Tab-separated table of C-alpha atoms in Angstrom:
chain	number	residue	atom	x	y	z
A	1	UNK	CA	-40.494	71.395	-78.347
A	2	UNK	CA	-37.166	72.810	-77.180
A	3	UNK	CA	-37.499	70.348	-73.766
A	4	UNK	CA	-34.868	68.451	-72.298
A	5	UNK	CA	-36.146	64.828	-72.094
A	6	UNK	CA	-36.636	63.935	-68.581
A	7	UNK	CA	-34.635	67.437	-67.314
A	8	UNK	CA	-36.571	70.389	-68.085
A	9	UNK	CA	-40.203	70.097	-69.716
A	10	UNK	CA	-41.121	72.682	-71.991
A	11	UNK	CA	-45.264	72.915	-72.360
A	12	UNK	CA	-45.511	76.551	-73.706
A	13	UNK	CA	-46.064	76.127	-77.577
A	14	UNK	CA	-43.674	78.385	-79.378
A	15	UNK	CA	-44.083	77.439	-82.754
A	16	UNK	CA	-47.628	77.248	-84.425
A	17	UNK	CA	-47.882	73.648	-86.043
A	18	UNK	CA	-47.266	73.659	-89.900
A	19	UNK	CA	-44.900	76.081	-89.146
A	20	UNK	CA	-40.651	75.718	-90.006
A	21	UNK	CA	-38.522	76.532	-87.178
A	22	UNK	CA	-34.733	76.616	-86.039
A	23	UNK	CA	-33.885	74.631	-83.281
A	24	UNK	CA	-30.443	74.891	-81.514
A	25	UNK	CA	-29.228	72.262	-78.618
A	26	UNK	CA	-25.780	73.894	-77.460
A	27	UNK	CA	-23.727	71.315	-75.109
A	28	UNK	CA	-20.456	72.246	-73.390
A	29	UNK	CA	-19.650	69.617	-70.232
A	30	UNK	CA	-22.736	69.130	-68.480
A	31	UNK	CA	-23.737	73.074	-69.089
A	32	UNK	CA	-27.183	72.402	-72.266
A	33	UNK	CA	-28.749	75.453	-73.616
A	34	UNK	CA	-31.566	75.201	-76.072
A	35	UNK	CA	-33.158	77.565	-78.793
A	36	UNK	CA	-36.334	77.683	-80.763
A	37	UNK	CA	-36.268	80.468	-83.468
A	38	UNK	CA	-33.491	82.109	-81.119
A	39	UNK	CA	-35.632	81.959	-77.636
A	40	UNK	CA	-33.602	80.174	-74.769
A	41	UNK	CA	-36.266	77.187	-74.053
A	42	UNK	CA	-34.061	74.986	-71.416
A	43	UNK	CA	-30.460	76.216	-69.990
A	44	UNK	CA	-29.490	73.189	-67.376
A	45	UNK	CA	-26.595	72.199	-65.627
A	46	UNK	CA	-27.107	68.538	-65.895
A	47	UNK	CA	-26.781	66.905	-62.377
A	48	UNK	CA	-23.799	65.219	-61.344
A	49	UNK	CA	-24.076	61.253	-61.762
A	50	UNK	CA	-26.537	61.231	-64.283
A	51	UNK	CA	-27.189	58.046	-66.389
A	52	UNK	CA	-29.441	59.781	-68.779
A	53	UNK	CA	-26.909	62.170	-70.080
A	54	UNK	CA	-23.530	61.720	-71.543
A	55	UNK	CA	-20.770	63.892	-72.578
A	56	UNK	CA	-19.758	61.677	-75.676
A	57	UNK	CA	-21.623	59.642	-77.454
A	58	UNK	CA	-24.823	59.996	-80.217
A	59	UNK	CA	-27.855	61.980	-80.517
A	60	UNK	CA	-31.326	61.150	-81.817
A	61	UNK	CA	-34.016	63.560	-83.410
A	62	UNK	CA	-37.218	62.317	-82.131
A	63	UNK	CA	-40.837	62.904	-81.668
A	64	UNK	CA	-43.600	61.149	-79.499
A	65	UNK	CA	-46.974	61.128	-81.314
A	66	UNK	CA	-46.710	58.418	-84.166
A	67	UNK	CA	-49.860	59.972	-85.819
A	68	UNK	CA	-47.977	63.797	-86.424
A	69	UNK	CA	-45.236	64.103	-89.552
A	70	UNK	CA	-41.463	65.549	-88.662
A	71	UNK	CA	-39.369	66.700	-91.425
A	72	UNK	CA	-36.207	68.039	-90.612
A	73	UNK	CA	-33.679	70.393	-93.055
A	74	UNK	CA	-30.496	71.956	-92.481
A	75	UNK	CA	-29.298	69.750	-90.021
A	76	UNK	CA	-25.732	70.669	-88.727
A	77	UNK	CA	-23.387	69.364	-86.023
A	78	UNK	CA	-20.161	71.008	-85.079
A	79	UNK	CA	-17.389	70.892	-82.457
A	80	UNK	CA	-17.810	74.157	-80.628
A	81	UNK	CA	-14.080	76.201	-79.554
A	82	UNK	CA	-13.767	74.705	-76.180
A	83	UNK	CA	-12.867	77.399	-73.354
């Protein structure tokens, strides 16, 4: 949780499970910041040339263990103010 899939790996457990959360994934160019409940979990510059990670395109919400449950709520996307 709060990881960037094949970039940075996250294994400290910030949330307790049961347990809502926020999540934010911030992308601007190849600069991707993300937030559990407002703690900076993965800021990386994603390397030049990489297949894995686009600057257009979609997104997935995902998980890995088939035998957990993932709700979601309150999901947003916006266009941030570009600099």
């Amino acid at each position: 949780m709060g990881s960037l899939y094949g970039l940075k790996p996250v294994y400290e457990q910030h949330v307790s499970p049961d347990t809502w959360f926020t999540q934010e994934v911030i992308a601007f160019g190849d600069h991707i910041i993300i937030k559990v409940d407002g703690k900076i979990t993965s800021d990386v510059v994603v390397p030049e040339g990489s297949e894995r990670y686009r600057k257009a395109g979609r997104f997935a919400l995902q998980f890995h263990d088939p035998t957990c449950r993932v709700r979601y709520r309150n999901v947003e996307v916006r266009e941030l103010p570009g600099l």
